[in-house]
mmCIF file of C-alpha atoms and ligand atoms in Angstrom:
data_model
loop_
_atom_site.group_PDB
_atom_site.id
_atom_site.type_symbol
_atom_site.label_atom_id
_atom_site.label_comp_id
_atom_site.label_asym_id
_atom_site.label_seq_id
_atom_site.Cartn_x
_atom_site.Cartn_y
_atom_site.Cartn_z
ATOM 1 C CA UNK G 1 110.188 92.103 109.178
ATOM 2 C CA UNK G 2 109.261 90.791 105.711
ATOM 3 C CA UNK G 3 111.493 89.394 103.315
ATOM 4 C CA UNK G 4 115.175 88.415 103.127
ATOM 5 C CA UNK G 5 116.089 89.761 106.493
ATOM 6 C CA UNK G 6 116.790 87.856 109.501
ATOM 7 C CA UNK G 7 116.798 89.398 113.109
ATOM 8 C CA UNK G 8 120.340 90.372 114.723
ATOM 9 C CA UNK G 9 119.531 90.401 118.250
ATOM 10 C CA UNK G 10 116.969 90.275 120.741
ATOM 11 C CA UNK G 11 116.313 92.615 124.040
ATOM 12 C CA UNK G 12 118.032 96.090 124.173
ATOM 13 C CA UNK G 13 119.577 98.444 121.918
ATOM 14 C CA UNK G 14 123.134 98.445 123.139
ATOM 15 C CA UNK G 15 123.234 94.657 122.143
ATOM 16 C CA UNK G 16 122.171 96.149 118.833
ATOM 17 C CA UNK G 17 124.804 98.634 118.855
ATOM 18 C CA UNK G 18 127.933 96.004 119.196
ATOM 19 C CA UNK G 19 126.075 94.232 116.722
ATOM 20 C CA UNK G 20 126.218 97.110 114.249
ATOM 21 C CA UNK G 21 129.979 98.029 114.886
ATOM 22 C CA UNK G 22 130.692 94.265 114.778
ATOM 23 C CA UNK G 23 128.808 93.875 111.430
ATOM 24 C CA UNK G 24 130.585 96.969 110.279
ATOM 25 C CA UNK G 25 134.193 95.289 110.789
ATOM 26 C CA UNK G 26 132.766 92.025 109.267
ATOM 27 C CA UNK G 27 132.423 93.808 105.742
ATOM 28 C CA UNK G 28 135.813 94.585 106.108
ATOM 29 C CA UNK G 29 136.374 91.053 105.951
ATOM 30 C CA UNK G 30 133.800 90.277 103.704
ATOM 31 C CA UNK G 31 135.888 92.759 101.173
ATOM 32 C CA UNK G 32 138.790 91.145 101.634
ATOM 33 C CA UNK G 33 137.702 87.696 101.472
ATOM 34 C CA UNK G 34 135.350 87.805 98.823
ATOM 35 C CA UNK G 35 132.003 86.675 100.700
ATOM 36 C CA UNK G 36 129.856 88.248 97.992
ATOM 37 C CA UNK G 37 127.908 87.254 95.501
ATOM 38 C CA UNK G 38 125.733 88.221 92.505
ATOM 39 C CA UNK G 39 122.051 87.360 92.427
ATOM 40 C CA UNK G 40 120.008 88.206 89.120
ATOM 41 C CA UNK G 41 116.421 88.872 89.099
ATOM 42 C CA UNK G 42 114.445 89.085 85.978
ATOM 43 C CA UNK G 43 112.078 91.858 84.602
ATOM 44 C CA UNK G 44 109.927 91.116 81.980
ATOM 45 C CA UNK G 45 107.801 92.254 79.779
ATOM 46 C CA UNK G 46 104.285 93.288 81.181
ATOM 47 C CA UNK G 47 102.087 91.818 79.116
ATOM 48 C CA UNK G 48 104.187 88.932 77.456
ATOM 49 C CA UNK G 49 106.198 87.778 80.726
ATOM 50 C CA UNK G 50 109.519 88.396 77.651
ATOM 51 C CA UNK G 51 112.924 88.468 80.020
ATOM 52 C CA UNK G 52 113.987 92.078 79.097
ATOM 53 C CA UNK G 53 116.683 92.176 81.407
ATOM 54 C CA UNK G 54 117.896 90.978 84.820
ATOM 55 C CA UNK G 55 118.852 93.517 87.946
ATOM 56 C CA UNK G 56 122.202 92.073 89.827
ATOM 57 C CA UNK G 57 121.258 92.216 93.713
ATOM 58 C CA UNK G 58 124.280 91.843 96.155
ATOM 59 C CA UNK G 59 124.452 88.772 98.603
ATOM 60 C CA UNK G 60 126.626 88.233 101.140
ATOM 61 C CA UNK G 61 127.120 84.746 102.004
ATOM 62 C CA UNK G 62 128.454 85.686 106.328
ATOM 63 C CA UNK G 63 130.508 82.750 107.730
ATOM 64 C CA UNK G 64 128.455 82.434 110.813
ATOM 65 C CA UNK G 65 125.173 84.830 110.222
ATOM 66 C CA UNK G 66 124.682 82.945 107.159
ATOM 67 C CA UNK G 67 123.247 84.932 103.841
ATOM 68 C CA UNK G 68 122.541 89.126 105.019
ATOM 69 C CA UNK G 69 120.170 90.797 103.286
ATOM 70 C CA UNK G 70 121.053 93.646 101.500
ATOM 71 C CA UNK G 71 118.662 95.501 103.013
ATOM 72 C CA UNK G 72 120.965 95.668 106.253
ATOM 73 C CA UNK G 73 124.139 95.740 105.103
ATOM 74 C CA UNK G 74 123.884 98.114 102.339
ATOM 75 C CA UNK G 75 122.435 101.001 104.507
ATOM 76 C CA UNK G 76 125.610 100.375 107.250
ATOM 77 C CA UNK G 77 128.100 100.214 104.060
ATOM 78 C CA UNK G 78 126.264 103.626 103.211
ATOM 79 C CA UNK G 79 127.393 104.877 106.858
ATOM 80 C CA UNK G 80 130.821 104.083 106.598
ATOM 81 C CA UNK G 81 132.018 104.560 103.438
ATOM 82 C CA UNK G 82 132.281 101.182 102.910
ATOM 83 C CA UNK G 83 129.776 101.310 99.656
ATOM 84 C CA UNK G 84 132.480 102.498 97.355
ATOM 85 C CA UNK G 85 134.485 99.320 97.499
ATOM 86 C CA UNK G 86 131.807 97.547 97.609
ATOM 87 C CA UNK G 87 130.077 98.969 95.092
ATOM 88 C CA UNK G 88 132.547 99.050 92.586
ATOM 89 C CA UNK G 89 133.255 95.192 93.200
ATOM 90 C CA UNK G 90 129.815 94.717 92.144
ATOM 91 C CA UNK G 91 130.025 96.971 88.808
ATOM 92 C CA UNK G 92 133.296 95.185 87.952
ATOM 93 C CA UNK G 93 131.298 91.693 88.652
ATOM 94 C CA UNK G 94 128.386 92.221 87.039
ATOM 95 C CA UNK G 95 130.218 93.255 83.924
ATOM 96 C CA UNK G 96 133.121 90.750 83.909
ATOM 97 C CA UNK G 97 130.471 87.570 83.855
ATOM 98 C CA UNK G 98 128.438 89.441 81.740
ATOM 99 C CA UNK G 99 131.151 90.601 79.119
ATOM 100 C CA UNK G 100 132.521 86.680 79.815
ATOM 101 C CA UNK G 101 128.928 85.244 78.518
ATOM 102 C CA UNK G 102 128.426 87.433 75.776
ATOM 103 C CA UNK G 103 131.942 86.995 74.077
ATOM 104 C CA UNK G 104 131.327 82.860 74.863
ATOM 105 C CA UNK G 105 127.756 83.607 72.719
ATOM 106 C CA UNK G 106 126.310 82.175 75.636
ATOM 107 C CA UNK G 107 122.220 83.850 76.099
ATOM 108 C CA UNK G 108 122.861 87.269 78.050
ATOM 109 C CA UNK G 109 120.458 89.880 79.269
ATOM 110 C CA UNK G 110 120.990 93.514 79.902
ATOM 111 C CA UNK G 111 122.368 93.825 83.564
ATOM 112 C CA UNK G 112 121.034 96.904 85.679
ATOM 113 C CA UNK G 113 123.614 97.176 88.498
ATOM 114 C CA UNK G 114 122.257 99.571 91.676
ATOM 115 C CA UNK G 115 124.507 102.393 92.413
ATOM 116 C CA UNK G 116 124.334 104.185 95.482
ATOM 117 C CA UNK G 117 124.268 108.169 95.524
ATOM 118 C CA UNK G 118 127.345 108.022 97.343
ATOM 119 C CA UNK G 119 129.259 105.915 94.587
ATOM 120 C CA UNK G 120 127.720 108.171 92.407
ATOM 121 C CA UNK G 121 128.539 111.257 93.647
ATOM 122 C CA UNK G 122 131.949 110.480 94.334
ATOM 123 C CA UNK G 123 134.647 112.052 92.349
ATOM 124 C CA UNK G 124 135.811 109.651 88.857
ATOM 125 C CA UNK G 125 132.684 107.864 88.517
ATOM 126 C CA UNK G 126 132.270 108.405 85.293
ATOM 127 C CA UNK G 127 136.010 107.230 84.786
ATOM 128 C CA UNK G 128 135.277 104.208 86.861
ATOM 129 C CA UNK G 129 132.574 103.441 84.556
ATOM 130 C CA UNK G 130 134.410 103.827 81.158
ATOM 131 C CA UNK G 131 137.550 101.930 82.981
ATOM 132 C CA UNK G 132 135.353 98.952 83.477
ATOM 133 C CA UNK G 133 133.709 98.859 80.336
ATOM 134 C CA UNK G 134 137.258 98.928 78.311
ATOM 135 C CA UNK G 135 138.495 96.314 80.563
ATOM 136 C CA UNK G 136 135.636 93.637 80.131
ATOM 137 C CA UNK G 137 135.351 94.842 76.494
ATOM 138 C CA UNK G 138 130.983 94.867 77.588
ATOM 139 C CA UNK G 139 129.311 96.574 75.071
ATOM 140 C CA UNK G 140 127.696 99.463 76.825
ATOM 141 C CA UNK G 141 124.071 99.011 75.531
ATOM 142 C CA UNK G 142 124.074 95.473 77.744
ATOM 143 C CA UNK G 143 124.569 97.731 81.214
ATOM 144 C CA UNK G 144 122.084 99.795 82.665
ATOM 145 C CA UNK G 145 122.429 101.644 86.089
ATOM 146 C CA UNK G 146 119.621 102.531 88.783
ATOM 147 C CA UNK G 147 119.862 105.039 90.624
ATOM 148 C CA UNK G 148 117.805 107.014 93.391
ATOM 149 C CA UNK G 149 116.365 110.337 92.916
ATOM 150 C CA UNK G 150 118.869 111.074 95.796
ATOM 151 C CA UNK G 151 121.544 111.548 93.270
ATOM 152 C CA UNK G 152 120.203 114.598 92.776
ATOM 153 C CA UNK G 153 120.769 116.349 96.877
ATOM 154 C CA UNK G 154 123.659 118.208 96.633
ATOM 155 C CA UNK G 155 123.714 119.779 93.440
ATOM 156 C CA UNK G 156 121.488 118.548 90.542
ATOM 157 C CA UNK G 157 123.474 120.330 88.022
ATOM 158 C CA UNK G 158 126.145 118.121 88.214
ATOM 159 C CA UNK G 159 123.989 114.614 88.262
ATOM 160 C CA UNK G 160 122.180 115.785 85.607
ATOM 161 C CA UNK G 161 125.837 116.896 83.816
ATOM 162 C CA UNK G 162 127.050 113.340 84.894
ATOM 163 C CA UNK G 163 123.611 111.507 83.504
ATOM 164 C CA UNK G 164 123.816 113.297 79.901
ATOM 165 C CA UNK G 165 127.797 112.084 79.591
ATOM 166 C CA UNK G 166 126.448 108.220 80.556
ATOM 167 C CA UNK G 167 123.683 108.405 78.529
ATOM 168 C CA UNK G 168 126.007 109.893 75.702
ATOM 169 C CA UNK G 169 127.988 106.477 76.496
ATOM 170 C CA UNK G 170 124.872 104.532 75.570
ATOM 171 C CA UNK G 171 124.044 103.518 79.596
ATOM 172 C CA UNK G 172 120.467 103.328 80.222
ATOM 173 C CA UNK G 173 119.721 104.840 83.598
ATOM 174 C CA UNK G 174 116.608 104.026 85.432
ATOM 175 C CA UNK G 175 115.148 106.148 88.816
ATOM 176 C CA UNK G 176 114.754 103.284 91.407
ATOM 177 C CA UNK G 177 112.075 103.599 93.944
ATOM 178 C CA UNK G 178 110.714 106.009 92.197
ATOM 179 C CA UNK G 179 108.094 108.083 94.354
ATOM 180 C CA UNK G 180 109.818 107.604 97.979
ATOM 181 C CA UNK G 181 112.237 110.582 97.508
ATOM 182 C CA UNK G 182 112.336 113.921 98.149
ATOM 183 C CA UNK G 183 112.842 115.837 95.127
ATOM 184 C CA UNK G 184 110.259 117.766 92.928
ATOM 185 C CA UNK G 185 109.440 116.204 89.585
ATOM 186 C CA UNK G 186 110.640 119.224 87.414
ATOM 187 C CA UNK G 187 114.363 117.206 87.427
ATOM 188 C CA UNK G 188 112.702 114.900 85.236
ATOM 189 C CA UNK G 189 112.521 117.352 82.305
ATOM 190 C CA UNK G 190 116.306 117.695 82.570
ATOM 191 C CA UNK G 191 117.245 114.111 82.651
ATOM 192 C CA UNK G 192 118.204 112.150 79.868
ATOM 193 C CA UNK G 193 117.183 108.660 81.975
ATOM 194 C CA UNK G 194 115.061 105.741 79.750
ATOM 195 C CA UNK G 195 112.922 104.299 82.507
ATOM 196 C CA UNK G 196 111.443 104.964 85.850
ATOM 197 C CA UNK G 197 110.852 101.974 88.480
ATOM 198 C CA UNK G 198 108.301 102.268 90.623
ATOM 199 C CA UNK G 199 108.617 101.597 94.369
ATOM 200 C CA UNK G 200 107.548 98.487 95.540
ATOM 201 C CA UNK G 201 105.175 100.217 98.694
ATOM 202 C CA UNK G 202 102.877 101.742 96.040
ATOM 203 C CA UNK G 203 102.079 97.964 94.406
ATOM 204 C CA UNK G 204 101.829 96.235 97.014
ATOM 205 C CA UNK G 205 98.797 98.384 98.024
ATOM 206 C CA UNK G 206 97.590 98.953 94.515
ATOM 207 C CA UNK G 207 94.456 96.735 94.601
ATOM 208 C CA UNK G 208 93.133 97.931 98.034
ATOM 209 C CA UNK G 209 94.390 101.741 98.226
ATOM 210 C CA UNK G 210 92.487 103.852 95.808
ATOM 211 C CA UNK G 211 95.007 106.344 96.539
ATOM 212 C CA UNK G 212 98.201 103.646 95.702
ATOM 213 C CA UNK G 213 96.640 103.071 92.547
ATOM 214 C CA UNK G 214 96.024 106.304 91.664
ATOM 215 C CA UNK G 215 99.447 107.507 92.040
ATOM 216 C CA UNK G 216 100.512 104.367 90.160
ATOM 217 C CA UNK G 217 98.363 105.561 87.357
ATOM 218 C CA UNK G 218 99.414 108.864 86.952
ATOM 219 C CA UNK G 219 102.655 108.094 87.129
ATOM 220 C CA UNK G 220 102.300 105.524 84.532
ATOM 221 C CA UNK G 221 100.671 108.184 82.221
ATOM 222 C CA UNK G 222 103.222 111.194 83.228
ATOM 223 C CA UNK G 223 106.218 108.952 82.174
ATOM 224 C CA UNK G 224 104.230 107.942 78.689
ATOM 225 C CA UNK G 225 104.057 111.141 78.202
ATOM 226 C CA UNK G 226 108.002 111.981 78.460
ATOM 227 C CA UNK G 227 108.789 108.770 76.833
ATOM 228 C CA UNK G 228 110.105 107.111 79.485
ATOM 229 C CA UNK G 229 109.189 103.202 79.918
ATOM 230 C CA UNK G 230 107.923 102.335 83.345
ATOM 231 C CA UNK G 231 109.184 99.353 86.031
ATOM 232 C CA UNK G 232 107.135 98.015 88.424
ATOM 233 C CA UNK G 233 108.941 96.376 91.210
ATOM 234 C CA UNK G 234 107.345 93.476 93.898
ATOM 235 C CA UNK G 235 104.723 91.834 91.983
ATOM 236 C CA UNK G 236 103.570 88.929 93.663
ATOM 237 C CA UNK G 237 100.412 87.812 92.444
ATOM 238 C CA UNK G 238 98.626 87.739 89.205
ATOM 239 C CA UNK G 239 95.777 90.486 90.165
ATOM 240 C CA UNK G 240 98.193 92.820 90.490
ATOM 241 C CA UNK G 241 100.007 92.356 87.335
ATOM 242 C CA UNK G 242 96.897 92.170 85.553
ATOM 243 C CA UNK G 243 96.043 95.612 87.237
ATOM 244 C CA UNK G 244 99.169 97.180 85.969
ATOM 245 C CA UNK G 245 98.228 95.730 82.568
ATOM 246 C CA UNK G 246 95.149 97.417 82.338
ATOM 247 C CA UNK G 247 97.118 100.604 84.097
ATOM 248 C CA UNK G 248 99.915 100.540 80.935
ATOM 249 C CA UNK G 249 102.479 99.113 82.496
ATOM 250 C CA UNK G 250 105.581 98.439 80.973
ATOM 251 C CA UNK G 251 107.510 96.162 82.453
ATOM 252 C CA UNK G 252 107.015 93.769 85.866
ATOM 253 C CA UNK G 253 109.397 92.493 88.109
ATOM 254 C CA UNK G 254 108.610 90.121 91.552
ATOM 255 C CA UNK G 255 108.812 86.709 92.612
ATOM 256 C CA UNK G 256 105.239 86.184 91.169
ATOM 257 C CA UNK G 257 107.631 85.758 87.808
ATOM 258 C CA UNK G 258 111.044 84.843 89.725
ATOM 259 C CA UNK G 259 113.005 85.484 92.759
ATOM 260 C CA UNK G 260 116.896 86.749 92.615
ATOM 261 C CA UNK G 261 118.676 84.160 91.614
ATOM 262 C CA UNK G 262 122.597 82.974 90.523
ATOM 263 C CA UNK G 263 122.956 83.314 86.886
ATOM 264 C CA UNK G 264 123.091 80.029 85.434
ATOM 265 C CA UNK G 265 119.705 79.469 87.052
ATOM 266 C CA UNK G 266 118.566 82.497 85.014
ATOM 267 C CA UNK G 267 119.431 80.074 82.177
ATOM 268 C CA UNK G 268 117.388 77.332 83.183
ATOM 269 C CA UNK G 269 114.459 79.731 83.215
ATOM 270 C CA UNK G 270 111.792 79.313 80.484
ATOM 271 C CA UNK G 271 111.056 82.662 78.409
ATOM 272 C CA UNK G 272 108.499 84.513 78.562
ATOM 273 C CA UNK G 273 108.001 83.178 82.085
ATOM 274 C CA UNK G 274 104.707 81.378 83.123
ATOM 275 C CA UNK G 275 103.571 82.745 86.489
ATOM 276 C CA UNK G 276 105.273 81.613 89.655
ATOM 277 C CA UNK G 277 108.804 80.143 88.539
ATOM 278 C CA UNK G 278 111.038 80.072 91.766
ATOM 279 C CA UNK G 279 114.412 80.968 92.295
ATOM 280 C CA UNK G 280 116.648 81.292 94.911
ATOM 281 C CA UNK G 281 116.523 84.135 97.424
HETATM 282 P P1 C2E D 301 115.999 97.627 95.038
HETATM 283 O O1 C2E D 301 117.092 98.090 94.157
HETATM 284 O O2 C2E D 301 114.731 98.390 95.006
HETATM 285 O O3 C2E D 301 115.807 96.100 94.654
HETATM 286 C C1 C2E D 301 114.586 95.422 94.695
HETATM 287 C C2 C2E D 301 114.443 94.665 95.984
HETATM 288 O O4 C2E D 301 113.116 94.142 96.039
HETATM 289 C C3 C2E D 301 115.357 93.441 96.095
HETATM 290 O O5 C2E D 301 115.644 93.241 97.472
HETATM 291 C C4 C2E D 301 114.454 92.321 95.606
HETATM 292 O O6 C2E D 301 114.852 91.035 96.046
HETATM 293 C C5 C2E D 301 113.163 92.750 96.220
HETATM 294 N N1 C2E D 301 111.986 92.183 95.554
HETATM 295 C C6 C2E D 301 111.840 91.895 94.245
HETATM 296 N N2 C2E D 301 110.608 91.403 93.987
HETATM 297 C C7 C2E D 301 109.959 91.379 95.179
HETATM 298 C C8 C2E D 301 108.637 90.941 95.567
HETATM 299 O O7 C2E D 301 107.823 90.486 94.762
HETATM 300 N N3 C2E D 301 108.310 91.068 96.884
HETATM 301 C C9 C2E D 301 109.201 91.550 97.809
HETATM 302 N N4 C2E D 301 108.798 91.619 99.071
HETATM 303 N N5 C2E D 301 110.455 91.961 97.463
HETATM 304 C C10 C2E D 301 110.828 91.880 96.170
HETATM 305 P P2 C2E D 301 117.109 92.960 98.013
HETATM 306 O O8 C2E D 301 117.886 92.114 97.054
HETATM 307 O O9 C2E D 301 116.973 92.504 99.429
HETATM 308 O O10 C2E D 301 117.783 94.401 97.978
HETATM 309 C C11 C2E D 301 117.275 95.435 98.775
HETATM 310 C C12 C2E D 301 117.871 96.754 98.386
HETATM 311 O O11 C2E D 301 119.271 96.762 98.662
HETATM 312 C C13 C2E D 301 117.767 97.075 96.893
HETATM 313 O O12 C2E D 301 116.483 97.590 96.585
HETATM 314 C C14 C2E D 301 118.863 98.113 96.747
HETATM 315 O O13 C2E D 301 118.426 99.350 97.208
HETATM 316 C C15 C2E D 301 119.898 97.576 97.717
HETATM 317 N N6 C2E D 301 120.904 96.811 96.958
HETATM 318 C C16 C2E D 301 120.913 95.504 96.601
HETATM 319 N N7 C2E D 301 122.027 95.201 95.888
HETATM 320 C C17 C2E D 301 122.738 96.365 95.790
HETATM 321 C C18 C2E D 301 124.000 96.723 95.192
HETATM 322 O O14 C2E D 301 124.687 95.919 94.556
HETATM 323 N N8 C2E D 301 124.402 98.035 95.319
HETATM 324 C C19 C2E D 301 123.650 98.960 95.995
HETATM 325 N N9 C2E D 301 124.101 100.229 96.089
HETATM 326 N N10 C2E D 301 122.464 98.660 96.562
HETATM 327 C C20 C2E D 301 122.011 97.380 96.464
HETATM 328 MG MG1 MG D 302 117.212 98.513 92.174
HETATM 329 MG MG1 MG D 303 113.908 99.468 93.514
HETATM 330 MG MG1 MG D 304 112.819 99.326 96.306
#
């Protein structure tokens, strides 16, 4: 099933089913025991392969499943709640080692840190965010936040209220997966976001789907045209980042240039990046 995952089980769905609940009382654990981890992955510059900054991606090192991929334990954390803790363990993380680094004068890179629409949504974000930031002492122009274009189901008035006060904070806030949601574009008028990062399902198609690539392009152009700089996400081979060259791109991210990795590998990293530098997972 691609990337990153592994399977859980084999045969029938009610084996799947204990799986799920007993996965579910595992994060409990994994809260409480601290089984996470940070990975970084950088995104660089389009043209120059220039580190511009580094997304943190959750791990979760399970004491007998061995490393879960986000991608399944993110989506159950969703279900149960479970995403606030965890989500706010990784805001506090990314910004303590970041905040750590930078007031060592050690190299640092703007962090983007996903937050779910749930976390989000939730009442004292906002106050979460400004909590964390006077705690690590961060300086708010190193943290950026992506976000879904599902922030905005259930009353758009209020994300867009909530974007304008961290953008007013100096935040950058990025769409993630741009493309794949639901909502109409007009939002995009009314929110104060810096970049848009496009989905990884329209790249990986762009040099065989005429229609992939179009989309891509017009996307590329609508964004120019609102000033907004443009991501895109699961490059993996030079024809395509060449193609988003030509297309305007603005910045690249994919394990053509590096996969997630722990941060002092970040630092062994040359910059700009030559094509295929490897990382960890
Ligand atoms: P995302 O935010 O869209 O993150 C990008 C995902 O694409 C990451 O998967 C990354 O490893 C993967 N990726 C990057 N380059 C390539 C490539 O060239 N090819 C392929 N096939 N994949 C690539 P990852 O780390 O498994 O995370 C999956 C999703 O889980 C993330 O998608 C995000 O939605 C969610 N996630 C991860 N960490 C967090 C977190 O701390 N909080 C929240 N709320 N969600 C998270
Ligand atoms: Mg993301
Ligand atoms: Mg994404
Ligand atoms: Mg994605």
């Amino acid at each position: 099933q691609g990337r990153n995952t592994w399977q859980w089980y084999q045969g029938d769905g009610k084996q799947a089913i204990s799986e799920h609940a007993l996965l579910r009382h595992d994060l409990d654990t994994a809260l409480r025991e601290n089984q996470f981890e940070l990975y970084y992955q950088p995104i660089v510059d389009a043209v120059s392969g220039q580190i511009c900054s580094v997304e943190a991606l959750v791990r979760w090192h399970h004491p007998r499943h061995g490393m879960v991929s986000p991608g399944i334990f993110i989506p159950i954390a969703e279900q149960t709640g479970q995403i606030i803790p965890l989500g706010r363990w990784v805001l506090e993380q990314a910004c303590r080692s970041l905040a750590d680094l930078h007031a060592k004068g050690e190299r640092v890179y703007p962090v983007a840190v996903n937050i779910s629409s749930l976390q989000f949504r939730r009442d004292g974000f906002l106050d979460e965010v400004r909590r964390i930031l006077k705690e690590t002492g961060l300086p708010p122009e190193l943290l950026e936040l992506e976000m879904t274009e599902s922030i905005l189901l259930g009353g758009a008035e209020e994300a867009i209220e909530m974007i304008r006060i961290l953008d007013g904070m100096n935040i950058t806030v990025a769409i993630d997966d741009f493309g794949t949601g639901f909502s109409s574009l007009s939002y995009l008028r009314d929110l104060p976001i810096h970049k848009i990062k496009l989905d990884r399902a329209f790249i990986r198609n762009i040099l065989t789907d005429h229609s992939s690539a179009a989309i891509v392009q017009g996307i590329i152009a609508m964004a120019h045209h609102m000033g907004l700089a443009v991501v895109a996400e699961g490059i993996e081979e030079r024809e395509q980042q060449l193609d988003l060259i030509r297309r305007d791109c603005d910045m690249l991210q994919g394990f053509y240039f590096a996969r997630p990795m722990p941060w002092e590998d970040l630092l062994t990293l040359p910059n700009p990046l030559p094509e295929g530098v490897r990382g960890g997972n």
